[in-house]
Amino acid sequence: MSEARHPLAALIGGPRGALEGMAPPIVFVLAYALSGSELAWAIGAALVVGVILAVWRLMRGEKPVRVVGALFVVALGALVAAYTGSAVAYFWPLVLANIVSALAFAVSILIRWPLLGVIVGPIVGTRMRWRADPDLLRAYSRASWLWVALNLIRAAVQVPLIEGENLWALAAVRPVFYLLVLATIWLSWIVIRKSLPAEHPGIRTVRSVQDS
C-alpha cells in the first residue's frame, strides 16, 4: 500500500509531515545548545522555523486551521519557555496537546463520532455517511482507541524527561514518536479490517442497516 493511496496516510502527512512536526522542537534544543544555553536564541530559532513551515504549508494548500494549530503550539511553547525562563518548559504545551488530543478522541468515541472516521471519511468519499453503517461506526470507534493510547503514551514519556530537564532526550524522542504514529496507523488499519464483517465491502462503501 503506497502512502499516496492509503486512506490513513493523511493522519501523519508522510515523511515530510513528520519532519515538519519534529523540526521546531529539535531546532529549539540545537539552538539552545549551540548558543551556550541562550534561551532567547532557542526561542527565536523555533519561532522562525515554525513560521517558515506555516507559510510553506499554506503555499501547499493545507487547511489554514491545521497550519495555525501547529504554529500555535510552537508559539505557546516559546511563550511558556520565555515566561518561566526554563528551556524544558518549551515542551509542556506539547504534552498538553497530547492530552487534549487523547481526550478529544475518547470523547468522540463516547458520543459516537469517532475522530478516525471524521478524518478518514471525507478522504475515502463517504464523508460522514459512515455513521449510518453500524459496522463502520464500530470499526472506527475501536481503532480510535489506539489514538487515545498513542497520545497518552507520548505525554507519559515526556513528563519525566521535562521534570528531569533532559533536553537532549526530549529532542531524541521525536523520531521515536514518529515510529509510534506509523505503528498506530498500521494497527488502526488492522483493527478496522478485523472489525468489519467478511462480507463488508470496505471503508469506501457505506452499508445501511437494511443492507446488513
XYZ file of C-alpha atoms in Angstrom:
212
model
C 0.000 0.000 0.000
C 1.628 3.236 -1.097
C 1.300 6.257 1.117
C -0.444 8.220 -1.632
C -3.192 5.632 -1.894
C -3.650 4.517 1.677
C -6.603 6.346 3.302
C -4.929 6.503 6.727
C -1.812 8.222 5.359
C -3.432 11.633 5.924
C -3.144 11.070 9.666
C 0.580 11.812 9.510
C 1.240 13.528 6.194
C 4.077 11.211 5.201
C 7.784 11.668 5.962
C 7.545 15.345 5.027
C 4.773 15.903 7.548
C 6.759 14.066 10.192
C 9.866 16.182 9.570
C 7.817 19.354 9.758
C 6.374 18.269 13.091
C 9.777 17.353 14.517
C 11.667 20.399 13.243
C 10.690 23.171 15.727
C 11.446 21.258 18.969
C 14.659 19.771 17.591
C 15.803 23.172 16.294
C 14.927 24.663 19.685
C 17.192 22.207 21.512
C 20.037 22.539 18.985
C 19.907 26.341 19.083
C 19.887 26.285 22.882
C 22.952 24.043 22.994
C 24.926 25.780 20.233
C 24.256 29.260 21.643
C 25.647 28.334 25.035
C 22.241 27.924 26.722
C 20.890 31.244 25.462
C 17.126 30.815 25.745
C 16.355 33.806 23.520
C 18.256 32.243 20.621
C 16.444 28.939 21.059
C 13.046 30.624 21.194
C 13.819 32.757 18.153
C 15.037 29.776 16.140
C 11.951 27.700 16.950
C 9.619 30.574 16.045
C 11.414 31.265 12.759
C 11.224 27.603 11.775
C 7.568 27.464 12.838
C 6.652 30.497 10.727
C 8.595 29.240 7.693
C 6.840 25.874 7.906
C 3.453 27.570 8.316
C 3.972 29.671 5.183
C 5.191 26.625 3.277
C 2.153 24.601 4.336
C -0.219 27.382 3.283
C 1.502 27.608 -0.099
C 0.995 23.843 -0.492
C -2.724 24.344 0.057
C -3.062 22.819 3.528
C -6.074 23.795 5.618
C -5.458 27.073 7.497
C -6.885 25.606 10.712
C -4.283 22.841 10.727
C -1.472 25.256 9.895
C -2.495 27.763 12.567
C -2.861 24.955 15.103
C 0.687 23.723 14.505
C 2.094 27.263 14.683
C 0.097 27.960 17.857
C 1.729 25.032 19.671
C 5.194 26.306 18.685
C 4.355 29.857 19.765
C 2.829 28.676 23.046
C 5.915 26.613 23.818
C 8.104 29.637 23.150
C 5.898 31.807 25.352
C 5.981 29.353 28.258
C 9.761 28.985 27.975
C 10.226 32.772 27.924
C 7.851 33.310 30.858
C 9.406 30.630 33.052
C 12.987 31.126 31.918
C 13.269 27.351 31.538
C 14.215 25.645 28.290
C 12.431 22.394 29.148
C 9.215 24.336 29.757
C 9.005 24.701 25.973
C 7.789 21.103 25.866
C 4.868 21.446 28.313
C 2.467 22.692 25.584
C 3.400 19.643 23.513
C 2.403 17.435 26.441
C -0.817 19.428 26.806
C -1.523 18.965 23.088
C -1.149 15.193 23.502
C -3.536 15.131 26.468
C -6.099 17.270 24.658
C -5.861 15.014 21.604
C -6.357 11.923 23.753
C -9.432 13.471 25.386
C -10.800 14.553 22.001
C -10.503 11.030 20.597
C -12.020 9.496 23.736
C -14.972 11.890 23.833
C -15.576 11.451 20.105
C -15.897 7.696 20.629
C -18.293 8.101 23.541
C -20.589 10.423 21.568
C -20.428 8.058 18.568
C -18.475 10.436 16.339
C -15.056 8.693 16.403
C -12.434 11.097 15.116
C -10.793 8.461 12.973
C -13.978 8.248 10.922
C -14.327 12.029 10.832
C -10.819 12.291 9.374
C -10.861 9.299 7.042
C -14.489 9.528 5.847
C -14.018 12.574 3.575
C -10.774 11.096 2.222
C -12.377 7.839 1.078
C -15.503 9.562 -0.251
C -18.063 8.521 2.358
C -17.962 11.902 4.087
C -19.970 11.438 7.299
C -22.342 8.835 5.842
C -20.280 6.092 7.502
C -22.172 6.844 10.731
C -25.250 5.215 9.197
C -23.265 1.986 8.841
C -23.104 0.190 12.235
C -20.104 -1.857 11.108
C -18.061 1.175 10.061
C -19.074 3.075 13.185
C -17.890 0.203 15.354
C -14.655 -0.216 13.371
C -13.727 3.453 13.559
C -14.604 3.551 17.255
C -12.369 0.602 18.102
C -9.462 1.932 16.064
C -9.802 5.407 17.585
C -8.916 3.977 20.999
C -5.438 3.313 19.623
C -5.026 7.052 19.107
C -6.116 7.724 22.656
C -3.376 5.348 23.798
C -0.785 6.875 21.447
C -1.301 10.384 22.764
C -1.283 9.274 26.389
C 1.962 7.354 25.811
C 3.612 10.386 24.244
C 2.535 12.559 27.160
C 3.687 9.973 29.715
C 7.129 9.693 28.095
C 7.731 13.442 28.001
C 6.663 14.358 31.549
C 9.583 12.663 33.381
C 12.030 13.959 30.773
C 10.798 17.511 31.347
C 10.931 17.121 35.111
C 14.438 15.691 34.771
C 15.389 18.622 32.498
C 16.682 16.231 29.863
C 16.572 18.411 26.763
C 18.517 16.064 24.513
C 16.181 13.179 25.307
C 13.173 15.389 24.574
C 14.625 16.060 21.142
C 15.672 12.454 20.581
C 12.196 11.036 21.233
C 10.660 12.971 18.305
C 11.697 10.338 15.708
C 10.562 7.606 18.111
C 7.146 9.251 18.312
C 7.015 9.224 14.515
C 7.614 5.485 14.536
C 4.852 5.112 17.135
C 2.469 7.001 14.854
C 3.361 4.703 11.953
C 2.707 1.701 14.181
C -0.618 3.182 15.286
C -1.677 3.726 11.673
C -0.781 0.132 10.847
C -2.625 -1.226 13.888
C -5.622 1.018 13.163
C -5.895 -0.461 9.685
C -5.749 -3.970 11.117
C -8.392 -3.184 13.753
C -10.694 -1.650 11.137
C -10.381 -4.649 8.825
C -10.835 -7.140 11.664
C -13.868 -5.242 12.963
C -15.694 -5.328 9.628
C -17.659 -8.475 8.735
C -16.177 -10.641 5.993
C -18.956 -9.642 3.603
C -18.492 -5.907 4.160
C -17.166 -4.154 1.003
C -14.761 -1.936 2.975
C -14.412 1.603 4.274
C -15.124 3.166 0.874
C -18.663 1.779 0.848
C -21.424 2.557 3.339
C -23.966 -0.143 4.102
C -27.233 0.777 5.769
C -28.855 -1.353 8.472
C -31.193 -2.760 5.844
C -28.213 -3.901 3.742
C -26.600 -5.748 6.629
